[in-house]
């Protein structure tokens, strides 16, 4: 009998980490519970109500494509059975990608988009495994299987699968983009980012990393794809949809008005730094204008990038800088937790490749991030348990200020600062402050 190919045998070489495997198992189990709660007793049972939110995203995309093919405006219209929130939000040219879904019922389209996301998730996991294999040590089958499990079954992946979104497909573009740039294929990497930005807008913020690395070919190719896509939309659908997109759709994406006075604990489960900043701004200045929030969020994001963009000569330094870039990309504007799948690379490789202080803190932050209970649900559960009122008050204050995911991300960024500046957290804080003062030109 012929021996198995080397890839299938996957002998483990190098260190294994119980802590890494424990975090991944925790993420898989928490995500599996989300699938179980929402898809039991059976997947798509007879009599299943098509008016539910299952497949809401692909139903919205498909309906927009139907309307576009009929020559009507596809912005601001929701498909039957869904609320007014289910409207198309992307540049005109992208609606053409969903024309094939109009050839069959939306349920078939939903199953196809789920299959495409699963394939994309496997590609992301395979890229992560191959990256660790190449850079550090060959992972065994257990680690490879756990990585696939995290990518496909995490609580954040659940939202992509449940609603029929394309987040894992976008994640493929991100991973391939970063790997292409790291491998001196900058034009291909930029094109991948440009394509992702066409479909989801906020990936354009990855341009901060391209500017930092002076990857001019990446910037040129990303810009060419983005501008080319906008112009193609004008040619395909005329000027009006593009004007509507830039004057009505894009300005409303920030939803700043919802944050005025401090974002309520039981509102839409956004993972964004605008949430804590809203409590800071209107806690200190009750009469502050709504327009103050976004500039402050951009300022804070700029400070985060300034801290982690210093000295990216080492691979770990670059991975941490990319991680910080993606954190800013996902959190600077109001975004749902489902977009956190974009953090899988480089977060998971860092779990394996991390050398130096802060590794366990980084893992702990990852575990916190995967516990995706909404703040309102946590407080309601405490109330049911009959905990003392003071405990409920403290919990309400903590979770009104930020989501669990944002706390987990903050812990991971703190771990990155510990690694970057010193072995001791207190000194890391001081050196981070010194670095910021140096950047801002402020004297001690």
Short mmCIF file of C-alpha atoms in Angstrom, two decimals, residues 58-271:
data_model
loop_
_atom_site.label_atom_id
_atom_site.label_comp_id
_atom_site.label_asym_id
_atom_site.label_seq_id
_atom_site.Cartn_x
_atom_site.Cartn_y
_atom_site.Cartn_z
CA UNK A 58 -28.88 37.25 -0.05
CA UNK A 59 -32.61 37.91 -0.32
CA UNK A 60 -31.83 41.64 -0.27
CA UNK A 61 -29.03 41.30 -2.84
CA UNK A 62 -31.21 39.12 -5.10
CA UNK A 63 -34.15 41.51 -4.91
CA UNK A 64 -31.92 44.47 -5.75
CA UNK A 65 -30.67 42.55 -8.80
CA UNK A 66 -34.25 41.83 -9.87
CA UNK A 67 -35.20 45.49 -9.57
CA UNK A 68 -32.04 46.58 -11.40
CA UNK A 69 -32.77 44.24 -14.31
CA UNK A 70 -36.18 45.85 -14.63
CA UNK A 71 -34.53 49.24 -14.96
CA UNK A 72 -35.77 50.59 -11.62
CA UNK A 73 -33.89 52.13 -8.69
CA UNK A 74 -32.47 49.38 -6.49
CA UNK A 75 -31.60 51.64 -3.54
CA UNK A 76 -34.01 52.08 -0.62
CA UNK A 77 -36.24 49.11 -1.55
CA UNK A 78 -36.59 46.00 0.63
CA UNK A 79 -37.68 42.53 -0.52
CA UNK A 80 -41.12 41.27 0.54
CA UNK A 81 -41.12 39.73 4.01
CA UNK A 82 -38.24 41.79 5.36
CA UNK A 83 -38.17 45.14 7.15
CA UNK A 84 -37.08 48.50 5.82
CA UNK A 85 -33.55 47.81 7.09
CA UNK A 86 -33.01 45.19 4.34
CA UNK A 87 -31.88 47.53 1.56
CA UNK A 88 -28.95 47.47 -0.83
CA UNK A 89 -25.94 49.48 0.39
CA UNK A 90 -23.13 48.96 -2.13
CA UNK A 91 -21.86 50.61 -5.36
CA UNK A 92 -24.09 50.09 -8.41
CA UNK A 93 -21.73 47.81 -10.33
CA UNK A 94 -21.77 45.21 -7.55
CA UNK A 95 -25.47 44.44 -7.99
CA UNK A 96 -24.57 42.72 -11.26
CA UNK A 97 -22.79 40.00 -9.28
CA UNK A 98 -26.20 38.88 -8.01
CA UNK A 99 -27.95 38.64 -11.38
CA UNK A 100 -27.41 34.84 -11.52
CA UNK A 101 -29.38 34.51 -8.27
CA UNK A 102 -32.48 35.88 -9.99
CA UNK A 103 -32.67 32.73 -12.14
CA UNK A 104 -34.01 30.64 -9.26
CA UNK A 105 -35.86 30.91 -5.96
CA UNK A 106 -34.16 32.78 -3.14
CA UNK A 107 -33.86 29.60 -1.05
CA UNK A 108 -31.70 28.00 -3.74
CA UNK A 109 -29.65 31.19 -3.86
CA UNK A 110 -29.27 31.06 -0.11
CA UNK A 111 -27.95 27.50 -0.27
CA UNK A 112 -25.49 28.51 -2.99
CA UNK A 113 -24.17 31.50 -1.03
CA UNK A 114 -23.76 29.29 2.05
CA UNK A 115 -21.77 26.79 -0.02
CA UNK A 116 -19.58 29.60 -1.41
CA UNK A 117 -18.92 30.87 2.11
CA UNK A 118 -17.97 27.38 3.29
CA UNK A 119 -15.52 27.06 0.40
CA UNK A 120 -14.14 30.51 1.21
CA UNK A 121 -13.80 29.54 4.88
CA UNK A 122 -11.81 26.43 3.95
CA UNK A 123 -9.54 28.61 1.76
CA UNK A 124 -8.97 31.02 4.67
CA UNK A 125 -8.19 28.15 7.06
CA UNK A 126 -5.87 26.48 4.54
CA UNK A 127 -4.02 29.77 4.00
CA UNK A 128 -3.57 30.17 7.77
CA UNK A 129 -2.28 26.59 8.17
CA UNK A 130 0.07 26.96 5.22
CA UNK A 131 1.35 30.29 6.53
CA UNK A 132 2.19 28.83 9.97
CA UNK A 133 3.72 25.74 8.32
CA UNK A 134 5.97 27.93 6.18
CA UNK A 135 6.95 30.52 8.78
CA UNK A 136 7.29 28.49 11.98
CA UNK A 137 6.44 24.82 12.28
CA UNK A 138 4.25 22.20 10.67
CA UNK A 139 0.89 21.92 12.40
CA UNK A 140 -0.63 18.55 13.17
CA UNK A 141 -4.08 17.43 12.07
CA UNK A 142 -5.68 18.41 15.39
CA UNK A 143 -4.55 22.01 15.06
CA UNK A 144 -5.48 22.14 11.37
CA UNK A 145 -8.95 20.76 12.15
CA UNK A 146 -9.45 23.25 14.99
CA UNK A 147 -8.50 26.15 12.71
CA UNK A 148 -11.03 24.98 10.12
CA UNK A 149 -13.58 24.64 12.93
CA UNK A 150 -12.99 28.19 14.18
CA UNK A 151 -13.29 29.68 10.71
CA UNK A 152 -16.48 27.77 9.84
CA UNK A 153 -18.21 27.48 13.22
CA UNK A 154 -17.25 30.54 15.23
CA UNK A 155 -20.09 32.72 16.57
CA UNK A 156 -19.11 35.40 14.03
CA UNK A 157 -19.22 32.97 11.12
CA UNK A 158 -22.70 31.98 12.23
CA UNK A 159 -24.07 35.40 11.28
CA UNK A 160 -22.58 35.14 7.79
CA UNK A 161 -24.15 31.71 7.29
CA UNK A 162 -27.49 32.54 8.90
CA UNK A 163 -28.08 35.77 6.97
CA UNK A 164 -26.46 34.64 3.72
CA UNK A 165 -23.83 37.38 3.69
CA UNK A 166 -20.46 37.32 1.87
CA UNK A 167 -18.14 38.08 4.79
CA UNK A 168 -16.02 34.94 4.44
CA UNK A 169 -15.63 35.65 0.73
CA UNK A 170 -14.40 39.13 1.65
CA UNK A 171 -12.09 37.52 4.23
CA UNK A 172 -10.50 35.48 1.43
CA UNK A 173 -9.73 38.72 -0.43
CA UNK A 174 -8.15 40.15 2.74
CA UNK A 175 -5.99 37.10 3.43
CA UNK A 176 -4.85 36.76 -0.18
CA UNK A 177 -4.21 40.51 -0.32
CA UNK A 178 -1.94 40.54 2.73
CA UNK A 179 -0.13 37.37 1.67
CA UNK A 180 0.39 38.74 -1.84
CA UNK A 181 1.94 41.95 -0.51
CA UNK A 182 4.12 39.99 1.93
CA UNK A 183 5.23 37.87 -1.03
CA UNK A 184 6.19 40.85 -3.22
CA UNK A 185 3.08 40.58 -5.41
CA UNK A 186 1.85 43.99 -4.43
CA UNK A 187 -0.28 44.70 -7.51
CA UNK A 188 -2.31 41.51 -6.97
CA UNK A 189 -2.68 42.31 -3.27
CA UNK A 190 -3.95 45.80 -3.99
CA UNK A 191 -6.46 44.48 -6.52
CA UNK A 192 -7.81 42.05 -3.89
CA UNK A 193 -8.31 44.91 -1.42
CA UNK A 194 -9.91 47.07 -4.10
CA UNK A 195 -12.40 44.33 -4.95
CA UNK A 196 -13.24 43.81 -1.26
CA UNK A 197 -13.77 47.57 -0.83
CA UNK A 198 -16.18 47.64 -3.78
CA UNK A 199 -18.44 45.13 -2.07
CA UNK A 200 -18.14 46.27 1.55
CA UNK A 201 -16.74 49.84 1.50
CA UNK A 202 -14.90 49.78 4.85
CA UNK A 203 -12.02 47.56 3.54
CA UNK A 204 -10.78 50.77 1.90
CA UNK A 205 -9.35 51.65 5.33
CA UNK A 206 -6.71 48.96 4.77
CA UNK A 207 -5.14 51.64 2.60
CA UNK A 208 -3.55 52.94 5.81
CA UNK A 209 -1.31 49.84 5.87
CA UNK A 210 -0.50 50.21 2.18
CA UNK A 211 0.57 53.80 2.81
CA UNK A 212 2.65 52.76 5.82
CA UNK A 213 4.50 50.13 3.79
CA UNK A 214 4.79 52.51 0.81
CA UNK A 215 3.28 49.82 -1.38
CA UNK A 216 2.59 52.17 -4.26
CA UNK A 217 1.77 49.43 -6.74
CA UNK A 218 -0.81 48.05 -4.31
CA UNK A 219 -2.32 51.50 -3.87
CA UNK A 220 -2.40 52.00 -7.62
CA UNK A 221 -4.07 48.65 -8.33
CA UNK A 222 -6.57 49.04 -5.46
CA UNK A 223 -7.46 52.52 -6.69
CA UNK A 224 -7.78 51.28 -10.27
CA UNK A 225 -10.18 48.53 -9.22
CA UNK A 226 -12.23 50.85 -7.01
CA UNK A 227 -12.46 53.76 -9.46
CA UNK A 228 -12.94 51.37 -12.36
CA UNK A 229 -15.83 49.74 -10.54
CA UNK A 230 -17.50 53.09 -9.88
CA UNK A 231 -17.12 54.15 -13.53
CA UNK A 232 -18.41 50.78 -14.69
CA UNK A 233 -21.49 51.36 -12.54
CA UNK A 234 -22.09 54.69 -14.30
CA UNK A 235 -21.77 53.04 -17.71
CA UNK A 236 -24.02 50.13 -16.76
CA UNK A 237 -26.79 51.94 -14.90
CA UNK A 238 -26.38 55.61 -15.69
CA UNK A 239 -25.39 58.50 -13.46
CA UNK A 240 -28.36 58.54 -11.07
CA UNK A 241 -27.66 55.34 -9.04
CA UNK A 242 -24.05 56.42 -8.44
CA UNK A 243 -25.18 59.88 -7.30
CA UNK A 244 -27.73 58.26 -4.98
CA UNK A 245 -25.05 55.97 -3.59
CA UNK A 246 -22.65 58.79 -2.72
CA UNK A 247 -25.22 61.37 -1.56
CA UNK A 248 -27.72 59.19 0.31
CA UNK A 249 -26.41 55.68 1.01
CA UNK A 250 -22.83 56.41 2.13
CA UNK A 251 -23.63 59.40 4.42
CA UNK A 252 -26.23 57.34 6.28
CA UNK A 253 -23.89 54.42 6.94
CA UNK A 254 -22.30 56.05 10.01
CA UNK A 255 -25.66 56.23 11.86
CA UNK A 256 -24.13 58.88 14.14
CA UNK A 257 -27.51 60.18 15.31
CA UNK A 258 -28.18 56.86 17.10
CA UNK A 259 -25.13 57.43 19.33
CA UNK A 260 -25.99 60.91 20.56
CA UNK A 261 -26.28 60.95 24.35
CA UNK A 262 -24.49 57.62 24.73
CA UNK A 263 -25.40 54.45 22.85
CA UNK A 264 -28.13 52.48 24.72
CA UNK A 265 -27.18 49.06 26.06
CA UNK A 266 -30.03 47.22 24.31
CA UNK A 267 -29.64 48.82 20.87
CA UNK A 268 -28.25 47.18 17.73
CA UNK A 269 -25.28 45.04 18.65
CA UNK A 270 -22.59 47.12 16.97
CA UNK A 271 -18.91 46.42 17.61
#
